[in-house]
Coordinates of C-alpha atoms in Angstrom, one line a residue:
X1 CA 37.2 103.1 -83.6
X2 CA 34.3 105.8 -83.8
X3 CA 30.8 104.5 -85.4
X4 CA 30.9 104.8 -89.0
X5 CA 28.5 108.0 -90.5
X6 CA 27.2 109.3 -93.7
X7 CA 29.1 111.6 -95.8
X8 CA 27.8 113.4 -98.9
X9 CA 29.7 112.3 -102.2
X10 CA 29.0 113.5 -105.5
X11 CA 28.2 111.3 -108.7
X12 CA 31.1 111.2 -111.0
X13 CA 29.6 109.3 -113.6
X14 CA 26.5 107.0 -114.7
X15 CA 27.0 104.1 -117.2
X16 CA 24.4 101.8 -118.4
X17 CA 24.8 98.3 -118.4
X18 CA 23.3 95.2 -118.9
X19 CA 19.3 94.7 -118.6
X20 CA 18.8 98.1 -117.2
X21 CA 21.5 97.7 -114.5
X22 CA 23.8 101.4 -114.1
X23 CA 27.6 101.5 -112.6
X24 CA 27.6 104.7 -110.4
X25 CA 30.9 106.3 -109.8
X26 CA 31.6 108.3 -107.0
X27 CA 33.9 111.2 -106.5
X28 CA 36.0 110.9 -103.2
X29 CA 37.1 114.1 -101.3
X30 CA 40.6 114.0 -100.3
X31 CA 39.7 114.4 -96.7
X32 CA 37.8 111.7 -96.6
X33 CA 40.5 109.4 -98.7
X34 CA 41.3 107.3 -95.7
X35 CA 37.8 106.9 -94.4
X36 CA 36.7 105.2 -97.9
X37 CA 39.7 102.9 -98.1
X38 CA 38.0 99.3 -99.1
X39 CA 38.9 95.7 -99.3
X40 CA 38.1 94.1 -102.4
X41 CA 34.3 92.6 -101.8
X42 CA 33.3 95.0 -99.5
X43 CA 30.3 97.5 -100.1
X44 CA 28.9 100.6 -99.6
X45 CA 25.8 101.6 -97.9
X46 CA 23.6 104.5 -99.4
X47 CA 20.8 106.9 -97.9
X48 CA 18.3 108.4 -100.1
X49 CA 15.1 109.8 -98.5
X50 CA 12.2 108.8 -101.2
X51 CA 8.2 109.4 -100.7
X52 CA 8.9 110.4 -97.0
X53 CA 11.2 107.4 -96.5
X54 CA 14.5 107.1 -95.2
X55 CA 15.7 104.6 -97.5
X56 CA 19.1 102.7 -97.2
X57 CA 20.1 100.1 -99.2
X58 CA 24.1 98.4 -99.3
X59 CA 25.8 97.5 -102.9
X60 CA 29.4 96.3 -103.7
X61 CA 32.0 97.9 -104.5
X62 CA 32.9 96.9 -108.3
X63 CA 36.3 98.9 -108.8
X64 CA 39.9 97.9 -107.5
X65 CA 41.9 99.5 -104.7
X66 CA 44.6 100.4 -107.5
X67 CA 41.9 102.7 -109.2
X68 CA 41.0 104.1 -106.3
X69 CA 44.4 105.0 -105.1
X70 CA 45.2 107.4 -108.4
X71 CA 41.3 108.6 -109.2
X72 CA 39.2 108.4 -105.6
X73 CA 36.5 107.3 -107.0
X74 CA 34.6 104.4 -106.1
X75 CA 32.0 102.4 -108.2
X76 CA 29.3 100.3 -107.4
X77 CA 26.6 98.0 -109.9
X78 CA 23.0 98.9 -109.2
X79 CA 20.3 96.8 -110.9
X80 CA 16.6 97.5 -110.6
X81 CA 14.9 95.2 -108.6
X82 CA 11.0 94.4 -109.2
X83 CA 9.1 96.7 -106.1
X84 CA 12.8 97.9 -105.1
X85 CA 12.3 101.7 -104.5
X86 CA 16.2 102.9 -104.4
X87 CA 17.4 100.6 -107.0
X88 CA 14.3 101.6 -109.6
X89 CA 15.0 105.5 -108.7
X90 CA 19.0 104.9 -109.1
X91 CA 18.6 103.8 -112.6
X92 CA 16.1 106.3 -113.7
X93 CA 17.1 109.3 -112.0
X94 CA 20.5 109.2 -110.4
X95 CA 22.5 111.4 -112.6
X96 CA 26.3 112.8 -112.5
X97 CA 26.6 115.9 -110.5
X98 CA 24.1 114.6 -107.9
X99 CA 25.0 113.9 -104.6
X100 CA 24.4 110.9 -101.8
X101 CA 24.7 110.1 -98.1
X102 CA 27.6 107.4 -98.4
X103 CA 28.5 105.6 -95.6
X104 CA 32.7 103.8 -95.4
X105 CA 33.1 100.4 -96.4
X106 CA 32.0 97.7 -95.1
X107 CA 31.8 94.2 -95.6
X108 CA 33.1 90.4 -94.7
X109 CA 33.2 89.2 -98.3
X110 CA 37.0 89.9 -98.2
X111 CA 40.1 87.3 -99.4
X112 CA 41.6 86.0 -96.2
X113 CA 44.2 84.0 -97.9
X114 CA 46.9 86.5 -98.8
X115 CA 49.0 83.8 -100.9
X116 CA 46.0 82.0 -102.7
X117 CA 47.8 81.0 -106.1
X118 CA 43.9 79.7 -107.2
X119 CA 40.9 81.7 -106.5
X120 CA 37.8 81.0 -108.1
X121 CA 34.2 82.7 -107.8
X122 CA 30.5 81.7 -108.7
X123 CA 28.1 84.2 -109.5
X124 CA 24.8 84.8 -111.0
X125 CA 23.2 88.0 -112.1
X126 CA 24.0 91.2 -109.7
X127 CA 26.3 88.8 -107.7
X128 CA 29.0 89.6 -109.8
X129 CA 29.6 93.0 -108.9
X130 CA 31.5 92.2 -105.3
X131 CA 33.4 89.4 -107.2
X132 CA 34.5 91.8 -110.1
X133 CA 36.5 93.7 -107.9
X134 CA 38.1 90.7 -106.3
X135 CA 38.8 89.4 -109.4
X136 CA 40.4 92.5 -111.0
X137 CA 42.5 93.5 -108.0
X138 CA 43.5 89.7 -107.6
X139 CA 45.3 90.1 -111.2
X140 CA 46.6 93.1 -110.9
X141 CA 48.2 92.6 -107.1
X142 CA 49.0 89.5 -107.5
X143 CA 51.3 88.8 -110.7
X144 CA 51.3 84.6 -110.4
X145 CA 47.9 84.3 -109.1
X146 CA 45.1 82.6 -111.2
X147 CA 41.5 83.5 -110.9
X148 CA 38.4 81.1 -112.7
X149 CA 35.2 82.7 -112.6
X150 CA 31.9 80.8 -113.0
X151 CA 29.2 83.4 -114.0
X152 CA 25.5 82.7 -114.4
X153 CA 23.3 84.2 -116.5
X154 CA 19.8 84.4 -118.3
X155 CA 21.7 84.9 -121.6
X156 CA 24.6 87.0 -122.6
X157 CA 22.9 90.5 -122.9
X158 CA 22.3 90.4 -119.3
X159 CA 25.8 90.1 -118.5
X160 CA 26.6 92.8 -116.1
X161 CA 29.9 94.1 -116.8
X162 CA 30.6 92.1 -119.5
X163 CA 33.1 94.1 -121.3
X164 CA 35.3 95.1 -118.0
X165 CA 35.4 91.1 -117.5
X166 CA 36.0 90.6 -121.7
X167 CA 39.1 93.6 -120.7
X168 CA 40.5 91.6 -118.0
X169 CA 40.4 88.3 -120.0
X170 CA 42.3 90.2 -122.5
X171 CA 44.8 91.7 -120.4
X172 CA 45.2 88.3 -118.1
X173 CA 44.8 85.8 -120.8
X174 CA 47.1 82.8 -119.3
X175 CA 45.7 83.9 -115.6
X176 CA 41.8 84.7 -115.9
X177 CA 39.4 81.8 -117.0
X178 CA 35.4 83.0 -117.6
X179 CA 32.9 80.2 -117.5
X180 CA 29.8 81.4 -118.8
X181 CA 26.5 79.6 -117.5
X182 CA 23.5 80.7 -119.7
X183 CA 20.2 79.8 -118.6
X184 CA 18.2 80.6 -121.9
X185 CA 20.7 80.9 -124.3
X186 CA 21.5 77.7 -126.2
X187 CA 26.3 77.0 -126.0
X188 CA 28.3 75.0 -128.2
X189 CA 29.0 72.7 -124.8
X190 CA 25.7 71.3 -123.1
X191 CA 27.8 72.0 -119.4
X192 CA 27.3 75.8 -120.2
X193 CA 23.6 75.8 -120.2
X194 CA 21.2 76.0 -117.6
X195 CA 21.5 77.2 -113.7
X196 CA 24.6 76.9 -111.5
X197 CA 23.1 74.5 -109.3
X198 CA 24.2 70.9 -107.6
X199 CA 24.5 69.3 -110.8
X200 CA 26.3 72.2 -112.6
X201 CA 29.0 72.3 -110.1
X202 CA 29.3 68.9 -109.8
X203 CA 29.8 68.6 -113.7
X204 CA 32.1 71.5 -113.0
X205 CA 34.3 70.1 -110.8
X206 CA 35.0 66.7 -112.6
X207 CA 35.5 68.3 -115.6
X208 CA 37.2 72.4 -115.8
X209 CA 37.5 72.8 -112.1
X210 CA 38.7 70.3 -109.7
X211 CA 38.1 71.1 -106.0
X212 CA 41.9 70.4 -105.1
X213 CA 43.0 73.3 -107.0
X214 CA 40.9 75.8 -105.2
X215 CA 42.7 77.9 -102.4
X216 CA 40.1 80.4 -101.9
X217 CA 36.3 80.4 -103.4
X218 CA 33.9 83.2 -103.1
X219 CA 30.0 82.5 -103.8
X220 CA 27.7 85.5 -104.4
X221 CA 24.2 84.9 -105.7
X222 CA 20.5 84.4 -104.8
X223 CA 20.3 82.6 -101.8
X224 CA 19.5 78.8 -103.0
X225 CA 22.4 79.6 -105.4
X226 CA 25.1 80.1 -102.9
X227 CA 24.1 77.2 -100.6
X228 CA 23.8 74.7 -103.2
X229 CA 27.1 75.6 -104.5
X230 CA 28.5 76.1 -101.3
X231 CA 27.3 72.5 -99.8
X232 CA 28.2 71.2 -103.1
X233 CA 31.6 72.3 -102.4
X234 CA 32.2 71.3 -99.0
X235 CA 31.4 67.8 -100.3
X236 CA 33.8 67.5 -102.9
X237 CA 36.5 68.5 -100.1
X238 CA 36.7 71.7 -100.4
X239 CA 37.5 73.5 -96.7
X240 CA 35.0 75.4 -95.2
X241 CA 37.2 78.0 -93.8
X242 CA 38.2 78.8 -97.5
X243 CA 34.6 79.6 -98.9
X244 CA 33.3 82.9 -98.5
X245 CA 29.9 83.7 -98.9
X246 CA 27.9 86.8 -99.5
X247 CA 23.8 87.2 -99.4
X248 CA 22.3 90.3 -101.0
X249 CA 18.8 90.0 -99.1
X250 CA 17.6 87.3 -96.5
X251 CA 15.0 84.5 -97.5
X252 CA 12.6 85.8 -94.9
X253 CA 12.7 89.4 -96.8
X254 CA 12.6 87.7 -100.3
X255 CA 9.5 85.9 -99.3
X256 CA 7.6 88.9 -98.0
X257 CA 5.5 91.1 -100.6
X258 CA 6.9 94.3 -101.9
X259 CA 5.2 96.7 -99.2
X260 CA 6.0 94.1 -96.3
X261 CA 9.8 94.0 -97.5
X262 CA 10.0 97.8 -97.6
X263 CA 8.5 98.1 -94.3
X264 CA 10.4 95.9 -92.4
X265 CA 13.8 97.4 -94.0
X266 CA 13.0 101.0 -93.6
X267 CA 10.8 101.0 -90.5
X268 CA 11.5 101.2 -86.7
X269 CA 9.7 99.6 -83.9
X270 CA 7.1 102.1 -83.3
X271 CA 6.2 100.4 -80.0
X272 CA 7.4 102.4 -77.1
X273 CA 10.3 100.8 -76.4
X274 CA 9.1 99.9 -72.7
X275 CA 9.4 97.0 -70.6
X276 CA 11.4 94.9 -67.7
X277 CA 15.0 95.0 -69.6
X278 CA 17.6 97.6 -68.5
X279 CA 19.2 98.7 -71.9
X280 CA 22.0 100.7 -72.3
X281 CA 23.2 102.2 -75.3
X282 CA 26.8 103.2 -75.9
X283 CA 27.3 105.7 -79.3
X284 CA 29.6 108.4 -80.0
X285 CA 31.2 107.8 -76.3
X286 CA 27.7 108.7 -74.7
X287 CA 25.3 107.1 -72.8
X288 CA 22.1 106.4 -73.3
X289 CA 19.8 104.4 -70.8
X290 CA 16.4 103.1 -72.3
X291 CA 14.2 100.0 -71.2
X292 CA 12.6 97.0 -73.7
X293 CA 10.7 93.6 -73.5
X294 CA 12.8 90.5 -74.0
X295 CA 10.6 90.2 -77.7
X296 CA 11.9 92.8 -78.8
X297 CA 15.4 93.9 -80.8
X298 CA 18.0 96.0 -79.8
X299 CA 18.2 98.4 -83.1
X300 CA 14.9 98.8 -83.5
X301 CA 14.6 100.3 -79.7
X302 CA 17.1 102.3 -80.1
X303 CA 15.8 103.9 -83.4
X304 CA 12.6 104.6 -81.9
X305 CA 14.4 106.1 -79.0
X306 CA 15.3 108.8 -81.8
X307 CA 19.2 107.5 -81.7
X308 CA 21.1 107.6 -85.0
X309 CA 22.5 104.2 -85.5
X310 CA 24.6 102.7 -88.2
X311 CA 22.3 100.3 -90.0
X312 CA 20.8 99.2 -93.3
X313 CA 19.0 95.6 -94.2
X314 CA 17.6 95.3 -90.9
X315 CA 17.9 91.4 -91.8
X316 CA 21.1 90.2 -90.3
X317 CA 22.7 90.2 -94.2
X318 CA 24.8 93.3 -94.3
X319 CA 26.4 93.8 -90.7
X320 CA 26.1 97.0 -90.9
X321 CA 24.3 97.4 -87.6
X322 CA 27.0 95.5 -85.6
X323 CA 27.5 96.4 -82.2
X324 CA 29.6 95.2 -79.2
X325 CA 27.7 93.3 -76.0
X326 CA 29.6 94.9 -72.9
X327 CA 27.3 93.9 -70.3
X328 CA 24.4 90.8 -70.4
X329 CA 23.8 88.4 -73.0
X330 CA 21.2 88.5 -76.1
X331 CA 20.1 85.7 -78.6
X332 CA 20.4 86.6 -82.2
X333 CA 17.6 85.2 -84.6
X334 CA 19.4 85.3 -87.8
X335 CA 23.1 86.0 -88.6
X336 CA 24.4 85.3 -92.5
X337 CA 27.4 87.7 -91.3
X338 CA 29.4 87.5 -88.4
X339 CA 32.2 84.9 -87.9
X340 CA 32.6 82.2 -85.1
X341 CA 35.6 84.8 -83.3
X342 CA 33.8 88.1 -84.2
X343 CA 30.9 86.1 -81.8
X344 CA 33.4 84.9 -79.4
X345 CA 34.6 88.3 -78.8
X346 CA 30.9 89.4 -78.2
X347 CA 30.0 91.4 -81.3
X348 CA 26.5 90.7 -82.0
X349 CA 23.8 92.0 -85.3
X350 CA 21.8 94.5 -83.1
X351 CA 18.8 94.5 -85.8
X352 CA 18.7 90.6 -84.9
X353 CA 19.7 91.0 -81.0
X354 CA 17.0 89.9 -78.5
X355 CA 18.4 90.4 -74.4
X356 CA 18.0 86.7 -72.6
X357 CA 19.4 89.1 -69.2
X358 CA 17.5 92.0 -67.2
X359 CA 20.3 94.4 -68.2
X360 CA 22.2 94.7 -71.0
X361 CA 24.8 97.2 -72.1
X362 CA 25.7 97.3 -76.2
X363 CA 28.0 99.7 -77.6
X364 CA 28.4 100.6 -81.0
X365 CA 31.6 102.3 -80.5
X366 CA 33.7 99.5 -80.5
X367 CA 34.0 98.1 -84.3

C-alpha cells in the first residue's frame, strides 16, 4: 500500500454549531472516491500553512458511509480550542468555496464487532463528533441493532450536533437512547448532572445501563474522562477487547503552554540529524540512508532530512506517522494507538520511535 498524501478538496459548506464549534463539509472528486472511503470513527488530517507554519491537525469524521456513497462529501466537527491556531482560524475564516490539503482516512476508533446487537458510547464535548458517525451508520446499517449514547456536557447549548442526534432519536426511536450529562445545568433526575466520571458510570451502570448488555463500547473524551470510564468499565466486567478508545491530544501536550504545544506539534528536530545509528528510510519505494543518536526519534530525523512524511500530532495520539520496522529494533515512548498485533507485526509510531540497535531500517510504505 503506497504512503498516504495530501489532496486538495474544496469546502462544500460551513454550518455553525454549538459554542462556536463549525461542521465543515467537504466536496470529494470522483477520482479520488476510493481513496476517501472511511470507517465509521475514523478522521481526517488537514494541512493549513498559517503565520509561516505548516500546521496539521486530525478531526473525525461526523457523517456516515451511506451519505458519502450518494453525495461524496465528507464532514468533520471543528471546535475552537483556547491557543489552538487551526481550529480558531477554521471557525473564523474557513468559508465554502475554499480549498484544503486533506489527507485519506485514518483512524483505529473503528467497530470491530460486526454483529454487536448493543453498542453504547460516552462522550463529552468535541468527543462526540467520531461517535456521531458510529452511531448514525450503526442505525442505519444495522436494522436490529441498538445504540445508547452517554453524552457530557456544560449544559445543553453546548451540545454539538444536537439536532442531527435529536434527528436520529426521531427516526430510531425504539433503537437510539440519548443520556444527557450536564455539568452546569440543573435535570429533573439528579443522575443527569454533573461530569461523567467514576461515580457517574457507576450510577450508570446499576441503574440505565448494565455492563452485561454492552457488546461493543466506544469512549471519546478528555483524557481523565476516557480512563475513568474505561477502568470503570473493565471493573464492572466489561471485556477489554470490546472497549475502544480515542484521545484527541496527549497529557504531556495538554500540560504544555500554548507556544510549547504548538512547537512541539508543528516543529522538526532542527538538530542535524547526526550520530552513531545507521537509519534507513523507506518512502515512495526509495531509499534514503541518514544517521541519528539513540535520543533521538525517527520522524523527526527524517523531517529535518527534508523527507515528506505522513504525520500530524507528533504525540503518539493520531497514528498517523505509522511506519513498518524492517530491520533493528526501537523503543517507543508513548503509544495511545497501536494494537498488541499491529506491534507484533513490527509497526511502530515513528514520532515516538527511539533505535535501541546501530542500524535500523523503517519503511513507511508498508501500511
Amino acid at each position: 500500500m503506497s504512503t498516504p498524501r495530501f489532496h486538495d478538496l474544496t469546502v462544500a459548506r460551513v454550518n455553525p454549531e454549538a459554542a462556536g464549534a463549525v461542521a465543515i463539509t467537504f466536496a470529494v472528486p470522483e477520482e479520488l472516491q476510493d481513496s476517501f472511503q472511511f470507517e465509521p470513527g475514523q478522521f481526517l488530517t488537514l494541512r493549513k500553512t498559517l503565520n509561516g507554519e505548516d500546521i496539521r491537525r486530525n478531526y473525525s469524521i461526523c457523517s456516515t458511509r451511506k451519505h458519502y456513497t450518494a453525495a461524496r462529501e465528507l464532514e468533520v466537527g471543528i471546535r475552537p480550542m483556547e491557543g489552538g491556531i487551526f481550529s480558531n482560524w477554521a471557525a473564523s475564516e474557513l468559508k465554502a468555496g475554499d480549498t484544503l490539503s486533506v489527507m485519506p482516512p485514518d483512524g483505529r476508533f473503528v467497530s470491530k464487532q460486526p454483529r454487536a446487537l448493543h453498542r453504547v458510547g460516552f462522550a463529552a464535548g468535541s468527543g462526540i463528533t467520531p461517535i456521531l458517525s458510529i452511531v448514525a451508520s450503526t442505525m442505519e446499517e444495522h436494522p436490529t441493532a441498538k445504540f445508547t449514547l452517554v453524552y457530557g456536557n456544560r449544559r445543553m447549548s453546548s451540545v454539538m450536533f444536537n439536532e442531527a442526534l435529536q434527528d436520529l432519536k426521531d427516526k430510531y426511536k425504539n433503537r437510539l437512547t440519548l443520556i444527557h450529562i450536564l455539568s452546569r445545568q440543573a435535570q429533573e433526575v439528579p443522575l443527569l448532572e454533573g461530569r461523567i466520571d467514576a461515580a457517574k458510570v457507576q450510577q450508570l451502570l446499576s441503574t440505565l445501563l448494565p455492563a452485561a448488555s454492552m457488546d461493543e463500547v466506544f469512549i471519546c473524551g478528555p483524557e481523565e474522562m476516557i480512563e475513568v470510564t474505561e477502568a470503570t468499565l473493565k471493573q464492572a466486567g466489561v471485556p477489554a477487547d470490546r472497549i475502544r478508545t480515542e484521545r484527541f491530544t496527549s497529557p504531556r501536550l495538554e500540560e504544555m503552554s500554548s507556544e510549547a504545544r504548538r512547537a512541539a506539534i508543528a516543529q522538526p528536530d532542527r538538530e542535524a540529524p547526526v550520530g552513531q545509528v545507521q537509519l534507513t528510510v523507506l518512502i515512495d519505494g526509495k531509499s534514503h540512508e541518514l544517521s541519528m543518536r539513540s535520543d533521538q526519534h525517527v520522524l523527526d530525523v527524517a523531517l529535518s532530512a527534508g523527507l515528506d512524511l505522513p504525520y500530524s500530532c507528533k504525540a503518539g495520539v493520531c497514528c498517523t506517522c505509522r511506519a513498518k520496522v524492517m530491520e533493528g529494533n526501537v523503543v517507543m515512548d508513548k503509544n495511545f494507538t497501536l494494537e498488541q498485533d499491529e506491534m507484533s507485526q513490527g509497526f511502530v509510531l515513528s514520532c515516538q520511535a527511539r533505535p535501541t540497535t546501530g542500524k535500523l531500517v523503517v519503511s513507511y510504505d508498508e501500511r
